[in-house]
């Protein structure tokens, strides 16, 4: 009977990933192509070749798992033997890599804007979330540390001082530049967005145009392009590749959320140097400029050149300075672009100290529990953060629905009522007392939105789209409450984390992990909501449909929460079919989001805060602090207690 059950699970698994998932992606791409109205490069043959290469990689990897691993390509049912050869010699996840190539190539071949610009990137993001949030844990149970110690030809080298083979340096250099070039050219192809603003300032008007400086501008390409070949030690090569990919993530994220462009001036003379500048602009874009990648590459190349040839330190510094100056004197970048490029470089250069400093702030908040006692009533400080997030969300809703403050109030109240009822139903116990659950607030707001839409002239999608924008700041600041209370905490880790010491923290009371270094899952959620908010706000500024904004929120939230939930260590979290219940809910959130993005609706209203909004905001702030921070510890009434002695 157990054998039949496992066989049935494998059949269902195969049907989901080999049949239903491709059909879902095809449906998603077809129904969003009318919304994602972006130009597609007219290269269907390239798409066909990319899709064929992706399919070949998938089949090759499946063959390796079947014949060398003694099992099926199913991470929920891993093979008997770990496979590190064949397709797995190239990279750790050839099946997923091939799937992304197949999805992207098919979209390019079909000339599908939805498939190319929406489905393929989000499919890649969801795969990463699935690997980090589920597969990595399953593989570790089956094969121990071996999967993480496997280094393919295109994988990062180990962090040691051994010499890196020339072939590895060449392949990683090709990987770095190919990824950067494809993403950069994607932004070049899209051109200047309709909501662009120009970063040219008064200072840029007085910067001289020096045509000869284009020599230094162009010199960066061979300098940075050949740099990986100079990095002979593994730790140097690893550091360079990591810096590049973190820089790519940061700068391209800025391109997504900041619609900045450069207003190119007319080139006055027809000289060789100016023709060179004009030729470069034909293959570049005025949009992909802030922050300046040229500045980032110049500073990065100077740093790693100093590691290779420290005796030429002054030469590298001078060369980087000339490249940066040439960005201004060729009029290819503005001063704002250049300064932003410097900030981006320093953020990547010192990302670890910055991250540790942020964790120290999070740890300080986590151990800052304080209550004010007024007779039998206690007012706990963690309610302040819930109120701060609540009032930020309230103001976002009021900005988007200025004529419907009554609806804003109803959505806000429905959110915390749903959160309280959900937590009592899913997690309720005498030890937890009065918890609040995120998914309860989602269901409460959706239900309230439907009721409001049924009884007024407000559209349901308008309400849900506005609520999606408001949800990010609510969660962002609300997670600070989680830090103090100790809920939603992580599992022990050797990575940089945070420690909880206060006796009333749930980490100490329920999990018994006082003083242990834990994954800062609350901080992960803060970062995810921070990043998501600006993406959603950009969609709002582009006048995307409200249903699309609501769907994108559910997709991003579901993907991030799937990973976050895999790192949480609350002992009361229920499991179902090998995963935490909240991971299943995160998957449901993603599926609902996909459906929402396919449905038509009108864009959100143009925003403006209504008259009298400060009084409403203060009243809502006080209400939320009382709901989330007011405790009556000696009461026996339900929902009255947040703590117990």
Coordinates of C-alpha atoms in Angstrom, one line a residue:
X1 CA 0.0 0.0 0.0
X2 CA 2.8 2.4 0.9
X3 CA 4.5 1.5 -2.4
X4 CA 1.3 2.4 -4.3
X5 CA 1.1 5.7 -2.4
X6 CA 4.7 6.6 -3.4
X7 CA 4.1 5.6 -7.0
X8 CA 1.0 7.7 -7.1
X9 CA 2.8 10.7 -5.6
X10 CA 5.5 10.3 -8.3
X11 CA 2.9 10.2 -11.1
X12 CA 1.2 13.3 -9.7
X13 CA 4.6 15.0 -9.4
X14 CA 5.4 14.2 -13.0
X15 CA 2.0 15.4 -14.3
X16 CA 2.4 18.7 -12.4
X17 CA 5.9 19.5 -13.6
X18 CA 5.8 18.0 -17.1
X19 CA 2.3 18.8 -18.2
X20 CA 0.4 21.3 -15.9
X21 CA 3.4 23.7 -15.4
X22 CA 4.1 24.1 -19.1
X23 CA 0.4 24.6 -19.8
X24 CA 0.2 27.2 -17.0
X25 CA 3.2 29.1 -18.3
X26 CA 1.7 29.1 -21.8
X27 CA -1.6 30.3 -20.5
X28 CA 0.1 33.0 -18.4
X29 CA 2.1 34.3 -21.4
X30 CA -0.8 34.4 -23.8
X31 CA -3.2 36.2 -21.4
X32 CA -0.6 38.9 -20.3
X33 CA 0.7 39.8 -23.7
X34 CA -2.1 42.4 -24.1
X35 CA -1.0 44.0 -20.8
X36 CA 2.8 43.8 -21.2
X37 CA 3.0 45.9 -24.3
X38 CA 6.7 46.0 -24.7
X39 CA 8.7 45.4 -27.9
X40 CA 10.1 42.0 -28.6
X41 CA 13.4 41.6 -30.5
X42 CA 12.5 40.2 -34.0
X43 CA 14.8 37.2 -33.7
X44 CA 12.6 34.1 -33.7
X45 CA 15.4 31.9 -35.0
X46 CA 17.5 32.9 -32.0
X47 CA 14.6 32.0 -29.7
X48 CA 14.2 28.6 -31.4
X49 CA 18.0 27.8 -31.0
X50 CA 17.8 28.9 -27.3
X51 CA 14.8 26.7 -26.7
X52 CA 16.4 23.7 -28.4
X53 CA 19.5 24.2 -26.3
X54 CA 17.5 24.4 -23.1
X55 CA 15.5 21.3 -24.0
X56 CA 18.7 19.4 -24.9
X57 CA 20.2 20.4 -21.5
X58 CA 17.1 19.2 -19.7
X59 CA 17.1 15.8 -21.5
X60 CA 20.8 15.3 -20.9
X61 CA 20.5 16.0 -17.2
X62 CA 17.5 13.7 -16.9
X63 CA 19.5 10.9 -18.6
X64 CA 22.3 11.5 -16.1
X65 CA 20.0 11.2 -13.2
X66 CA 18.3 8.0 -14.5
X67 CA 21.5 6.1 -15.5
X68 CA 24.0 7.5 -13.0
X69 CA 21.9 8.5 -10.1
X70 CA 19.5 5.5 -10.2
X71 CA 16.4 7.6 -9.9
X72 CA 14.0 10.1 -11.4
X73 CA 14.5 13.8 -11.9
X74 CA 12.2 14.6 -9.0
X75 CA 13.6 16.6 -6.1
X76 CA 10.9 15.4 -3.8
X77 CA 12.1 11.8 -4.5
X78 CA 15.9 12.3 -5.0
X79 CA 17.9 9.6 -6.7
X80 CA 19.9 7.0 -4.8
X81 CA 23.3 8.4 -5.9
X82 CA 24.5 11.9 -6.1
X83 CA 25.3 12.9 -9.7
X84 CA 28.2 15.3 -10.4
X85 CA 29.1 14.4 -14.0
X86 CA 27.5 14.9 -17.4
X87 CA 25.3 17.9 -17.5
X88 CA 25.9 18.4 -13.8
X89 CA 29.5 19.0 -14.6
X90 CA 28.5 22.3 -16.1
X91 CA 26.4 23.6 -13.3
X92 CA 24.5 22.5 -10.2
X93 CA 21.0 22.8 -11.6
X94 CA 21.1 22.0 -15.4
X95 CA 17.4 21.0 -15.5
X96 CA 16.3 24.3 -14.1
X97 CA 18.8 26.2 -16.2
X98 CA 17.5 24.5 -19.3
X99 CA 13.9 25.2 -18.3
X100 CA 14.6 28.9 -18.1
X101 CA 16.3 28.8 -21.5
X102 CA 13.4 26.8 -22.9
X103 CA 10.8 29.3 -21.5
X104 CA 12.8 32.3 -22.7
X105 CA 13.5 30.8 -26.1
X106 CA 9.9 29.8 -26.7
X107 CA 8.7 33.3 -25.8
X108 CA 11.2 34.9 -28.2
X109 CA 10.3 32.4 -31.0
X110 CA 6.6 33.1 -30.5
X111 CA 7.2 36.9 -30.2
X112 CA 5.3 36.9 -27.0
X113 CA 5.8 40.1 -24.9
X114 CA 4.2 38.5 -21.8
X115 CA 6.3 35.4 -22.1
X116 CA 9.6 37.2 -22.6
X117 CA 9.3 40.2 -20.3
X118 CA 7.0 38.8 -17.5
X119 CA 6.7 35.0 -17.5
X120 CA 10.4 34.1 -18.1
X121 CA 11.9 36.4 -15.4
X122 CA 9.3 35.5 -12.8
X123 CA 9.7 31.8 -13.7
X124 CA 13.4 32.1 -13.0
X125 CA 12.7 33.9 -9.7
X126 CA 10.2 31.2 -8.7
X127 CA 12.8 28.4 -9.5
X128 CA 15.3 30.1 -7.3
X129 CA 12.8 30.3 -4.5
X130 CA 11.9 26.7 -4.9
X131 CA 15.5 25.5 -4.8
X132 CA 16.4 27.6 -1.8
X133 CA 13.1 27.1 0.0
X134 CA 12.7 23.3 -0.6
X135 CA 15.1 21.4 -2.8
X136 CA 18.2 22.4 -0.9
X137 CA 16.9 21.0 2.4
X138 CA 15.7 17.8 0.7
X139 CA 19.1 17.2 -1.0
X140 CA 21.0 17.9 2.3
X141 CA 18.9 15.2 4.0
X142 CA 19.7 12.8 1.2
X143 CA 23.4 13.6 0.4
X144 CA 24.6 15.7 3.3
X145 CA 27.0 18.6 2.4
X146 CA 28.0 17.1 -0.9
X147 CA 25.6 19.1 -3.1
X148 CA 26.9 22.4 -1.7
X149 CA 30.5 21.2 -2.2
X150 CA 30.0 20.3 -5.9
X151 CA 31.5 22.9 -8.2
X152 CA 30.6 22.8 -11.9
X153 CA 32.5 24.4 -14.7
X154 CA 30.3 27.5 -14.4
X155 CA 29.9 27.5 -10.6
X156 CA 31.6 29.8 -8.2
X157 CA 35.1 28.5 -7.3
X158 CA 35.8 27.5 -3.7
X159 CA 36.9 30.3 -1.3
X160 CA 40.6 29.3 -1.0
X161 CA 44.0 30.5 -2.2
X162 CA 44.5 27.8 -4.7
X163 CA 45.2 28.7 -8.3
X164 CA 42.2 28.8 -10.6
X165 CA 42.6 26.9 -13.8
X166 CA 42.6 29.1 -17.0
X167 CA 39.6 27.2 -18.3
X168 CA 37.6 28.1 -15.2
X169 CA 38.6 31.8 -15.4
X170 CA 37.6 31.8 -19.1
X171 CA 34.3 30.2 -18.5
X172 CA 33.4 32.3 -15.5
X173 CA 34.4 35.4 -17.4
X174 CA 32.1 34.4 -20.3
X175 CA 29.3 33.7 -17.9
X176 CA 29.6 37.1 -16.2
X177 CA 29.8 39.1 -19.3
X178 CA 27.1 37.2 -21.1
X179 CA 24.6 37.6 -18.3
X180 CA 25.4 41.3 -18.0
X181 CA 25.3 41.9 -21.7
X182 CA 22.0 40.1 -22.2
X183 CA 20.3 42.0 -19.4
X184 CA 21.8 45.3 -20.4
X185 CA 20.8 44.9 -24.0
X186 CA 17.3 44.1 -22.8
X187 CA 17.0 47.5 -21.2
X188 CA 18.6 49.1 -24.3
X189 CA 16.1 47.4 -26.5
X190 CA 13.2 48.6 -24.4
X191 CA 14.4 52.2 -24.8
X192 CA 13.3 55.3 -22.9
X193 CA 10.2 54.5 -20.8
X194 CA 7.0 56.6 -21.1
X195 CA 7.4 57.8 -17.5
X196 CA 11.1 58.8 -17.8
X197 CA 12.6 61.8 -16.2
X198 CA 16.0 63.3 -17.2
X199 CA 18.8 63.4 -14.8
X200 CA 20.6 66.3 -16.5
X201 CA 21.2 69.2 -14.2
X202 CA 22.8 72.7 -14.3
X203 CA 26.2 71.2 -13.6
X204 CA 26.1 69.1 -16.7
X205 CA 25.5 72.1 -18.9
X206 CA 29.0 73.5 -18.0
X207 CA 30.9 70.2 -18.4
X208 CA 33.0 70.5 -21.5
X209 CA 32.7 68.0 -24.4
X210 CA 36.1 66.5 -24.9
X211 CA 35.9 64.2 -27.9
X212 CA 39.3 62.6 -27.3
X213 CA 38.1 61.3 -23.9
X214 CA 36.1 58.7 -25.6
X215 CA 39.3 56.7 -25.8
X216 CA 39.3 56.2 -22.0
X217 CA 35.5 55.5 -22.1
X218 CA 36.0 52.7 -24.6
X219 CA 39.2 51.5 -22.9
X220 CA 37.1 50.2 -20.1
X221 CA 35.7 47.4 -22.2
X222 CA 38.9 45.4 -22.8
X223 CA 40.2 46.3 -19.3
X224 CA 37.2 44.9 -17.5
X225 CA 36.5 42.2 -20.0
X226 CA 39.9 40.6 -19.7
X227 CA 40.1 41.0 -15.9
X228 CA 38.8 37.5 -15.0
X229 CA 41.7 36.0 -16.8
X230 CA 44.2 37.9 -14.6
X231 CA 42.6 36.6 -11.3
X232 CA 44.7 33.5 -10.7
X233 CA 43.5 32.6 -7.2
X234 CA 40.2 31.1 -6.4
X235 CA 39.2 33.6 -3.7
X236 CA 40.0 36.5 -6.0
X237 CA 37.9 35.0 -8.9
X238 CA 35.1 34.1 -6.5
X239 CA 35.1 37.6 -5.0
X240 CA 35.0 39.2 -8.5
X241 CA 32.1 37.1 -9.7
X242 CA 30.1 37.7 -6.5
X243 CA 30.7 41.5 -6.7
X244 CA 29.6 41.5 -10.4
X245 CA 26.4 39.6 -9.7
X246 CA 25.5 41.6 -6.7
X247 CA 26.2 44.8 -8.7
X248 CA 24.0 43.5 -11.6
X249 CA 21.2 42.8 -9.1
X250 CA 21.4 46.2 -7.5
X251 CA 21.8 48.3 -10.6
X252 CA 19.3 46.5 -12.8
X253 CA 16.8 46.8 -9.9
X254 CA 17.4 50.5 -9.9
X255 CA 16.7 50.6 -13.6
X256 CA 13.4 48.9 -13.0
X257 CA 12.2 51.3 -10.3
X258 CA 13.9 54.6 -11.4
X259 CA 12.8 55.6 -14.9
X260 CA 15.8 58.0 -15.4
X261 CA 17.3 58.9 -18.7
X262 CA 20.0 61.1 -20.1
X263 CA 19.1 63.9 -22.5
X264 CA 21.8 63.7 -25.1
X265 CA 22.9 67.0 -26.5
X266 CA 23.7 67.6 -30.2
X267 CA 27.3 66.7 -31.1
X268 CA 28.6 70.0 -32.7
X269 CA 31.4 68.7 -35.0
X270 CA 32.0 65.8 -37.3
X271 CA 35.4 64.7 -36.0
X272 CA 36.7 61.2 -35.6
X273 CA 36.2 61.3 -31.8
X274 CA 32.7 62.6 -32.0
X275 CA 31.7 60.1 -34.6
X276 CA 33.0 57.5 -32.2
X277 CA 30.7 58.8 -29.5
X278 CA 27.8 59.0 -31.9
X279 CA 28.4 55.4 -33.0
X280 CA 28.4 54.2 -29.3
X281 CA 25.1 56.0 -28.7
X282 CA 23.5 54.1 -31.6
X283 CA 24.1 50.8 -29.8
X284 CA 23.4 52.2 -26.3
X285 CA 20.3 53.7 -24.6
X286 CA 19.7 57.0 -22.9
X287 CA 17.7 55.1 -20.3
X288 CA 20.1 52.5 -18.8
X289 CA 22.2 55.1 -17.2
X290 CA 21.4 55.7 -13.5
X291 CA 23.4 54.3 -11.8
X292 CA 26.2 54.3 -14.3
X293 CA 27.4 50.8 -15.0
X294 CA 30.5 52.4 -16.6
X295 CA 31.5 53.9 -13.2
X296 CA 30.8 50.6 -11.4
X297 CA 32.9 48.6 -13.8
X298 CA 35.8 51.2 -13.6
X299 CA 36.0 51.1 -9.8
X300 CA 35.6 47.3 -9.7
X301 CA 38.3 46.8 -12.4
X302 CA 40.6 49.1 -10.5
X303 CA 40.1 47.2 -7.2
X304 CA 40.8 43.8 -8.7
X305 CA 43.7 45.0 -10.8
X306 CA 45.3 46.2 -7.6
X307 CA 44.9 42.7 -6.2
X308 CA 46.7 41.3 -9.2
X309 CA 49.3 44.0 -9.7
X310 CA 49.5 46.0 -6.4
X311 CA 52.8 47.7 -7.5
X312 CA 50.7 49.5 -10.2
X313 CA 48.1 50.7 -7.8
X314 CA 48.5 54.4 -8.9
X315 CA 48.2 53.4 -12.6
X316 CA 44.9 51.6 -11.9
X317 CA 43.5 54.4 -9.8
X318 CA 44.4 57.0 -12.5
X319 CA 42.9 54.8 -15.2
X320 CA 39.6 54.4 -13.2
X321 CA 39.5 58.2 -12.6
X322 CA 40.0 58.9 -16.4
X323 CA 37.2 56.5 -17.3
X324 CA 34.9 58.1 -14.8
X325 CA 35.7 61.6 -16.0
X326 CA 35.2 60.4 -19.6
X327 CA 31.6 59.5 -18.6
X328 CA 31.0 63.2 -18.1
X329 CA 33.2 64.7 -20.8
X330 CA 31.7 62.5 -23.5
X331 CA 28.2 63.7 -22.3
X332 CA 27.2 60.0 -22.1
X333 CA 26.3 60.3 -18.4
X334 CA 25.2 63.0 -16.1
X335 CA 26.8 63.9 -12.7
X336 CA 23.8 62.2 -11.0
X337 CA 24.5 59.0 -13.0
X338 CA 28.2 59.0 -12.0
X339 CA 27.5 59.7 -8.3
X340 CA 24.9 57.0 -8.2
X341 CA 27.4 54.6 -9.9
X342 CA 29.9 55.3 -7.1
X343 CA 27.3 54.7 -4.4
X344 CA 26.3 51.4 -6.1
X345 CA 30.0 50.4 -6.1
X346 CA 30.5 51.2 -2.5
X347 CA 27.3 49.5 -1.5
X348 CA 28.6 46.3 -3.1
X349 CA 32.1 46.8 -1.9
X350 CA 31.0 47.1 1.7
X351 CA 27.9 45.0 1.5
X352 CA 29.0 42.6 4.3
X353 CA 29.7 45.4 6.9
X354 CA 26.5 47.1 5.8
X355 CA 24.5 43.9 6.3
X356 CA 26.1 43.2 9.7
X357 CA 25.3 46.8 10.8
X358 CA 21.6 46.3 9.7
X359 CA 21.6 43.0 11.6
X360 CA 22.9 44.8 14.7
X361 CA 20.0 47.2 14.4
X362 CA 17.6 44.3 14.1
X363 CA 19.1 42.6 17.1
X364 CA 18.8 45.8 19.1
X365 CA 15.1 46.1 18.2
X366 CA 14.6 42.4 19.0
X367 CA 15.8 42.9 22.5
X368 CA 14.1 46.2 23.2
X369 CA 11.0 44.9 24.9
X370 CA 9.3 47.4 27.2
X371 CA 5.9 47.8 28.6
X372 CA 4.2 50.7 30.3
X373 CA 1.8 49.6 33.1
X374 CA -1.4 51.5 33.8
X375 CA -3.0 49.5 36.6
X376 CA -4.0 46.1 35.1
X377 CA -3.4 47.3 31.5
X378 CA 0.0 47.0 29.9
X379 CA 1.0 48.9 26.7
X380 CA 3.9 47.1 25.0
X381 CA 6.3 48.9 22.8
X382 CA 6.2 46.4 19.9
X383 CA 2.7 47.7 19.2
X384 CA 4.3 50.9 18.1
X385 CA 5.9 49.2 15.0
X386 CA 2.6 47.6 14.1
X387 CA 0.9 51.0 14.3
X388 CA 3.7 52.6 12.3
X389 CA 3.3 50.1 9.5
X390 CA -0.5 50.3 9.8
X391 CA -0.5 54.1 9.4
X392 CA 1.8 53.9 6.4
X393 CA -0.5 51.5 4.8
X394 CA -3.5 53.6 5.7
X395 CA -1.9 56.7 4.1
X396 CA -1.1 54.7 0.9
X397 CA -4.8 53.6 0.7
X398 CA -6.0 57.1 1.5
X399 CA -3.7 58.5 -1.3
X400 CA -5.1 56.0 -3.8
X401 CA -8.8 56.3 -2.6
X402 CA -9.1 59.9 -1.4
X403 CA -12.9 60.0 -1.8
X404 CA -13.5 56.7 0.0
X405 CA -12.0 57.1 3.5
X406 CA -14.7 54.9 4.9
X407 CA -13.6 52.1 2.7
X408 CA -10.0 52.6 3.8
X409 CA -11.1 52.2 7.4
X410 CA -13.1 49.1 6.6
X411 CA -10.2 47.5 4.8
X412 CA -7.8 48.3 7.7
X413 CA -10.2 46.9 10.4
X414 CA -10.9 43.8 8.3
X415 CA -7.2 43.2 8.0
X416 CA -6.4 43.0 11.7
X417 CA -9.7 41.1 12.5
X418 CA -8.8 38.5 9.9
X419 CA -5.3 38.3 11.2
X420 CA -6.5 37.6 14.7
X421 CA -9.1 35.0 13.7
X422 CA -6.7 33.2 11.4
X423 CA -4.0 32.9 14.0
X424 CA -6.4 31.5 16.5
X425 CA -7.7 29.0 14.0
X426 CA -4.3 27.8 12.7
X427 CA -1.9 28.4 15.6
X428 CA -4.2 29.1 18.6
X429 CA -3.0 27.7 21.9
X430 CA -2.8 28.8 25.5
X431 CA 0.9 29.5 25.1
X432 CA 0.4 31.8 22.1
X433 CA -2.5 33.7 23.6
X434 CA -3.4 36.4 21.1
X435 CA -1.4 35.9 17.9
X436 CA -1.9 37.5 14.5
X437 CA -1.5 35.7 11.2
X438 CA -0.5 37.3 7.8
X439 CA -2.7 35.2 5.6
X440 CA -5.7 36.0 7.8
X441 CA -5.3 39.7 7.0
X442 CA -5.1 38.8 3.3
X443 CA -8.4 36.9 3.4
X444 CA -10.0 39.6 5.6
X445 CA -9.1 42.3 3.2
X446 CA -10.2 40.3 0.1
X447 CA -13.5 39.6 1.8
X448 CA -14.0 43.2 2.9
X449 CA -13.1 44.4 -0.6
X450 CA -15.7 42.1 -2.2
X451 CA -18.4 43.4 0.2
X452 CA -17.4 47.0 -0.4
X453 CA -17.4 46.5 -4.1
X454 CA -20.9 44.9 -4.0
X455 CA -22.3 47.8 -2.0
X456 CA -20.7 50.8 -3.6
X457 CA -19.4 52.2 -6.9
X458 CA -15.8 51.1 -6.1
X459 CA -14.5 48.3 -8.2
X460 CA -13.1 45.2 -6.5
X461 CA -9.9 45.3 -8.4
X462 CA -9.3 49.0 -7.4
X463 CA -9.6 48.0 -3.8
X464 CA -7.3 45.0 -4.1
X465 CA -4.7 46.8 -6.2
X466 CA -4.6 49.6 -3.6
X467 CA -4.4 47.1 -0.8
X468 CA -1.5 45.4 -2.5
X469 CA 0.5 48.6 -2.5
X470 CA -0.4 49.3 1.1
X471 CA 0.5 45.8 2.3
X472 CA 4.3 46.2 1.7
X473 CA 4.9 49.1 4.2
X474 CA 2.5 47.4 6.7
X475 CA 4.5 44.2 6.6
X476 CA 7.8 46.1 6.5
X477 CA 7.3 47.9 9.8
X478 CA 5.1 45.1 11.3
X479 CA 8.0 42.7 11.1
X480 CA 9.8 44.9 13.7
X481 CA 6.9 43.9 16.1
X482 CA 7.8 40.3 15.2
X483 CA 11.4 41.0 16.2
X484 CA 10.4 42.2 19.7
X485 CA 7.8 39.6 20.3
X486 CA 10.0 36.8 18.9
X487 CA 7.4 35.4 16.5
X488 CA 8.3 34.3 12.9
X489 CA 11.9 33.7 14.1
X490 CA 14.4 31.6 12.2
X491 CA 16.4 28.4 12.9
X492 CA 19.9 28.3 14.3
X493 CA 22.6 29.1 11.7
X494 CA 26.3 29.7 11.3
X495 CA 25.7 32.6 9.0
X496 CA 25.4 36.1 10.3
X497 CA 22.2 36.3 12.2
X498 CA 20.6 37.8 15.3
X499 CA 20.2 36.6 19.0
X500 CA 17.3 37.0 21.4
X501 CA 17.8 37.4 25.1
X502 CA 14.6 38.9 26.5
X503 CA 12.7 36.5 28.7
X504 CA 9.4 37.5 27.2
X505 CA 10.4 36.8 23.6
X506 CA 8.8 33.7 22.1
X507 CA 12.3 32.6 21.0
X508 CA 13.2 32.2 24.7
X509 CA 9.8 31.2 26.0
X510 CA 8.6 28.7 23.4
X511 CA 11.6 27.6 21.3
X512 CA 14.2 27.7 24.1
X513 CA 16.9 29.3 21.9
X514 CA 17.9 32.2 24.1
X515 CA 21.2 33.6 23.0
X516 CA 21.5 31.3 19.9
X517 CA 22.4 32.8 16.6
X518 CA 19.3 32.5 14.4
X519 CA 18.4 33.2 10.8
X520 CA 17.0 36.8 10.8
X521 CA 13.8 35.8 9.0
X522 CA 12.0 38.9 10.2
X523 CA 14.7 41.0 8.6
X524 CA 14.5 38.9 5.4
X525 CA 10.8 39.8 5.2
X526 CA 11.6 43.5 5.8
X527 CA 14.0 43.5 2.9
X528 CA 11.6 41.6 0.6
X529 CA 8.8 44.0 1.3
X530 CA 11.1 47.0 0.8
X531 CA 12.1 45.7 -2.6
X532 CA 8.6 44.7 -3.6
X533 CA 7.0 48.0 -2.7
X534 CA 9.1 50.1 -5.2
X535 CA 8.5 47.6 -8.0
X536 CA 4.7 47.7 -7.4
X537 CA 4.8 51.5 -7.1
X538 CA 6.5 51.7 -10.5
X539 CA 3.8 49.5 -12.0
X540 CA 1.2 52.0 -10.5
X541 CA 3.1 54.9 -12.1
X542 CA 3.0 53.1 -15.4
X543 CA -0.8 52.8 -15.1
X544 CA -0.8 49.1 -15.1
X545 CA -4.2 47.4 -14.4
X546 CA -5.1 47.2 -10.7
X547 CA -5.6 43.4 -11.1
X548 CA -2.0 43.1 -12.4
X549 CA -0.6 45.0 -9.4
X550 CA -2.5 42.8 -7.0
X551 CA -1.3 39.7 -8.8
X552 CA 2.3 40.9 -8.8
X553 CA 2.1 41.5 -5.1
X554 CA 0.8 37.9 -4.5
X555 CA 3.5 36.4 -6.7
X556 CA 6.4 38.4 -5.1
X557 CA 5.0 37.9 -1.6
X558 CA 4.5 34.2 -2.2
X559 CA 8.0 33.6 -3.6
X560 CA 9.7 35.5 -0.8
X561 CA 7.6 33.9 1.9
X562 CA 8.2 30.4 0.5
X563 CA 12.0 30.9 1.2
X564 CA 11.4 32.7 4.5
X565 CA 9.1 29.9 5.8
X566 CA 11.8 27.3 5.1
X567 CA 14.1 29.1 7.5
X568 CA 11.6 29.6 10.3
X569 CA 12.0 27.6 13.5
X570 CA 8.7 28.1 15.4
X571 CA 7.9 24.8 17.1
X572 CA 4.2 25.2 16.6
X573 CA 4.3 25.5 12.8
X574 CA 2.2 22.6 11.3
X575 CA 3.5 20.5 8.4
X576 CA 1.7 19.0 5.4
X577 CA 3.1 16.6 2.8
X578 CA 6.7 17.4 3.7
X579 CA 6.4 21.2 3.7
X580 CA 5.3 23.8 6.2
X581 CA 1.7 24.7 5.8
X582 CA 2.7 28.3 5.2
X583 CA 4.8 27.2 2.2
X584 CA 1.7 25.6 0.7
X585 CA -0.1 28.9 1.3
X586 CA 2.8 30.7 -0.4
X587 CA 2.4 28.5 -3.4
X588 CA -1.3 29.2 -3.5
X589 CA -0.5 32.9 -3.3
X590 CA 1.7 32.6 -6.4
X591 CA -1.0 30.7 -8.3
X592 CA -3.6 33.3 -7.4
X593 CA -1.2 36.1 -8.4
X594 CA -0.7 34.4 -11.8
X595 CA -4.5 34.3 -12.3
X596 CA -4.9 37.9 -11.2
X597 CA -2.3 39.2 -13.7
X598 CA -4.3 37.5 -16.5
X599 CA -7.5 39.3 -15.7
X600 CA -8.4 42.7 -17.2
X601 CA -9.2 45.7 -15.1
X602 CA -8.8 49.5 -15.0
X603 CA -5.7 51.2 -13.6
X604 CA -5.7 52.8 -10.1
X605 CA -6.8 56.3 -9.6
X606 CA -4.3 59.2 -9.7
X607 CA -3.4 59.8 -6.1
X608 CA -3.9 62.7 -3.7
X609 CA -4.3 62.7 0.1
X610 CA -7.8 63.9 1.2
X611 CA -8.5 66.8 3.5
X612 CA -8.3 65.9 7.2
X613 CA -6.0 63.0 6.6
X614 CA -3.7 63.8 9.6
X615 CA -6.6 63.2 12.1
X616 CA -7.6 60.0 10.5
X617 CA -4.0 58.8 10.5
X618 CA -3.5 59.6 14.2
X619 CA -6.8 57.8 15.1
X620 CA -5.8 54.8 13.1
X621 CA -2.3 54.8 14.6
X622 CA -3.8 54.8 18.1
X623 CA -6.2 52.0 17.2
X624 CA -3.5 49.7 15.8
X625 CA -1.2 50.3 18.7
X626 CA -4.0 49.3 21.1
X627 CA -4.9 46.2 19.0
X628 CA -1.4 44.9 18.7
X629 CA 0.2 46.3 21.8
X630 CA -2.4 46.6 24.6
X631 CA -2.3 43.7 27.0
X632 CA -4.6 42.7 29.9
X633 CA -2.4 39.9 31.4
X634 CA -4.8 38.9 34.2
X635 CA -7.9 38.7 32.1
X636 CA -9.6 35.4 31.2
X637 CA -11.4 36.9 28.2
X638 CA -10.5 35.6 24.8
X639 CA -8.3 38.0 22.7
X640 CA -7.4 40.1 25.8
X641 CA -3.9 38.8 26.5
X642 CA -0.6 39.2 24.6
X643 CA 1.7 37.9 27.4
X644 CA 1.7 35.6 30.3
X645 CA 3.8 35.8 33.5

